[in-house]
XYZ file of C-alpha atoms in Angstrom:
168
model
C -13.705 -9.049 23.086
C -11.529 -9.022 19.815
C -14.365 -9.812 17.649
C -16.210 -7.134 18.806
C -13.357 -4.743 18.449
C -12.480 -5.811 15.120
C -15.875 -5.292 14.163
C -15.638 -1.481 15.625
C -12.922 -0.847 13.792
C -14.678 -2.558 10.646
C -17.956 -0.513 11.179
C -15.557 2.537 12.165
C -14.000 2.876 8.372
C -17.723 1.298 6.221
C -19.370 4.670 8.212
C -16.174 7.213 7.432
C -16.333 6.119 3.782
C -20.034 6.634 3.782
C -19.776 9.722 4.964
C -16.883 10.921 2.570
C -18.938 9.491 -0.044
C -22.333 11.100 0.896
C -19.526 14.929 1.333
C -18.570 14.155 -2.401
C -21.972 13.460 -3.704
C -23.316 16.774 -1.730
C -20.572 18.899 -2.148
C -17.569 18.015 -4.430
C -19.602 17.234 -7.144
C -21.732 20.213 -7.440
C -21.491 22.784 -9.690
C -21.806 25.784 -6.725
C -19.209 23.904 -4.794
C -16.806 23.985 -8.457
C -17.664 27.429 -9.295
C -16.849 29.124 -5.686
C -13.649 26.575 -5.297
C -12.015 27.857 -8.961
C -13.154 31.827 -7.715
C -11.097 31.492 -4.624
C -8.103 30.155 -6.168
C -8.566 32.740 -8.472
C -9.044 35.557 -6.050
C -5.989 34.228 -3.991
C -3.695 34.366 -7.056
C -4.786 37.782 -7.913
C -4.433 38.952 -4.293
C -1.133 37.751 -4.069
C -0.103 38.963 -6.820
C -1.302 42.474 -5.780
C 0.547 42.646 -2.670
C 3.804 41.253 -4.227
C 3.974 44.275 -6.846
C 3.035 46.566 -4.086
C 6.273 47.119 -1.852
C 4.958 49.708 0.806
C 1.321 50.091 0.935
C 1.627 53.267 3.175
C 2.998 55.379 -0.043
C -0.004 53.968 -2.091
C -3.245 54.967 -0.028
C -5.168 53.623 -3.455
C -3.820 50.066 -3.302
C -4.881 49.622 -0.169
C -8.261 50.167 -0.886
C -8.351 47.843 -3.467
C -6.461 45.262 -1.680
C -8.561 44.916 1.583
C -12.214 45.284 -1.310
C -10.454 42.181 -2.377
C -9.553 40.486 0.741
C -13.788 41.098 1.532
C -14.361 39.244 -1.577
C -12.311 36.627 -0.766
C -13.854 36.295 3.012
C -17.211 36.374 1.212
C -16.480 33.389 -1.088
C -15.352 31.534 1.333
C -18.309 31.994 3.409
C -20.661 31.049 1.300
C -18.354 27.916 0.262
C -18.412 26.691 3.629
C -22.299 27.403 4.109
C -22.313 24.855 0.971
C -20.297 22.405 2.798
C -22.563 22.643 5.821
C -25.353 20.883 3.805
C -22.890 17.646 3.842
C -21.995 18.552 7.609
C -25.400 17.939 8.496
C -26.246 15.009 6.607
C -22.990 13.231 8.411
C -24.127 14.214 11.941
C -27.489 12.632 11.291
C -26.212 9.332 9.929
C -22.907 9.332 13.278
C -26.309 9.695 15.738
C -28.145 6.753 14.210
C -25.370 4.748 14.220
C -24.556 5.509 17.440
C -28.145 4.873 18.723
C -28.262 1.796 17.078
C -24.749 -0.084 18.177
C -25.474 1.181 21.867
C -28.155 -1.405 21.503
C -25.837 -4.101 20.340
C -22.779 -2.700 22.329
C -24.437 -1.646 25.689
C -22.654 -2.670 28.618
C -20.077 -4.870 26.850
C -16.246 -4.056 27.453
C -14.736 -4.188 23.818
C -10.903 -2.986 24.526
C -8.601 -2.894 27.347
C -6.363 0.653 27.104
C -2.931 0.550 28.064
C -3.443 3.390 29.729
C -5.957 5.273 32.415
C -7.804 8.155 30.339
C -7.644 11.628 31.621
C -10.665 12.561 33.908
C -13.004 14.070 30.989
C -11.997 11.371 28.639
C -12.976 8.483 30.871
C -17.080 9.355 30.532
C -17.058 8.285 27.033
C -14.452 5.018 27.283
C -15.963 3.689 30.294
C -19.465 4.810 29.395
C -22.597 2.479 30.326
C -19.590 -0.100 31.499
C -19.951 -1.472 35.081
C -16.773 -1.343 37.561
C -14.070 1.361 38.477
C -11.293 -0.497 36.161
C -11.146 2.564 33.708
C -8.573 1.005 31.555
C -11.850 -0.836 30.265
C -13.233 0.684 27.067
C -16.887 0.425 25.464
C -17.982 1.036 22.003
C -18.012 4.716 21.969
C -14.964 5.584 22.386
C -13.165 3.342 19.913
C -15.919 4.089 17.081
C -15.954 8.005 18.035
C -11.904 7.920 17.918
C -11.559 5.591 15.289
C -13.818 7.115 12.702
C -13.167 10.437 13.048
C -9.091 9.677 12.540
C -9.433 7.886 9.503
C -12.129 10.721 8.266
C -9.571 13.580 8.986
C -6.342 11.841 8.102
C -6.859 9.678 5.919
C -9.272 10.918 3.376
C -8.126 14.610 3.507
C -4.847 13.153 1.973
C -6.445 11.486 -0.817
C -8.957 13.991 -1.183
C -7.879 16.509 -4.326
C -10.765 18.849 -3.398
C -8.960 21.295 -0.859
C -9.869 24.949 -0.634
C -6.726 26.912 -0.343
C -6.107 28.957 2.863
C -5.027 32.045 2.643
């Protein structure tokens, strides 16, 4: 049981940094993606700027024209920027269901962890899934890899990551 959980956490963080790498590659790297990043960090400077010098916004009818054309802009740019991101999206949720197909093979029916802990009712389909017994505290494959990757992908790598779109 701890080699194969070892090995899920192993194959958990190989497939995250795969799939970071494949996000740079398709995204990060691109010229589109470097073009529309550098237009919304301009766009947000020169919005905030425009609302700082403006101090009431009811006085200046003409401002607030201008100010909500550029807040469109803005919502525009970051539209498309995220329809460029989607291409990576994609590629990702093709490679997770492969891999998922392939170690339910290889992982079918085997108990891999023991959780301290009994899983709320609509968590316990995916820890105890394709597991025999009632002992819930038993987990299979899915739900460390599912957990596990998706952790390190969010936490991890958006720290190191130097590619974040400002929010506004």
């Amino acid at each position: 049981m701890f080699a194969d959980t070892l090995l899920i956490v192993v194959i958990s963080i190989c497939t995250a940094l795969f799939a970071e790498g494949v996000t740079y590659i398709l995204v990060y790297r691109t010229e589109k993606y470097k073009k529309l990043k550098a237009s919304i960090e301009k766009q947000t400077k020169k919005l905030d700027k425009k609302k700082e010098t403006v101090t009431d916004i009811s006085r200046q009818p003409g401002h607030k024209k201008k100010i909500e054309k550029e807040e469109e802009r803005l919502k525009s740019e970051k539209r498309d920027l995220s329809y460029v991101k989607m291409q990576s999206m994609f590629c990702h949720w093709i490679h997770l269901t492969s891999l998922m197909g392939m170690f339910n093979s290889i992982f079918d029916g085997r108990v891999v962890g023991k959780l301290p802990f009994t899983p709320i009712s609509f968590l316990q389909g995916i820890s105890h899934r394709n597991l025999a017994g009632d002992d819930y505290t038993d987990c299979s494959f899915y739900f460390p890899l599912y957990t596990l990757h998706h952790e390190y992908k969010t936490e991890h790598t958006e720290n190191v990551r130097v590619c974040s779109v400002p929010s506004s």
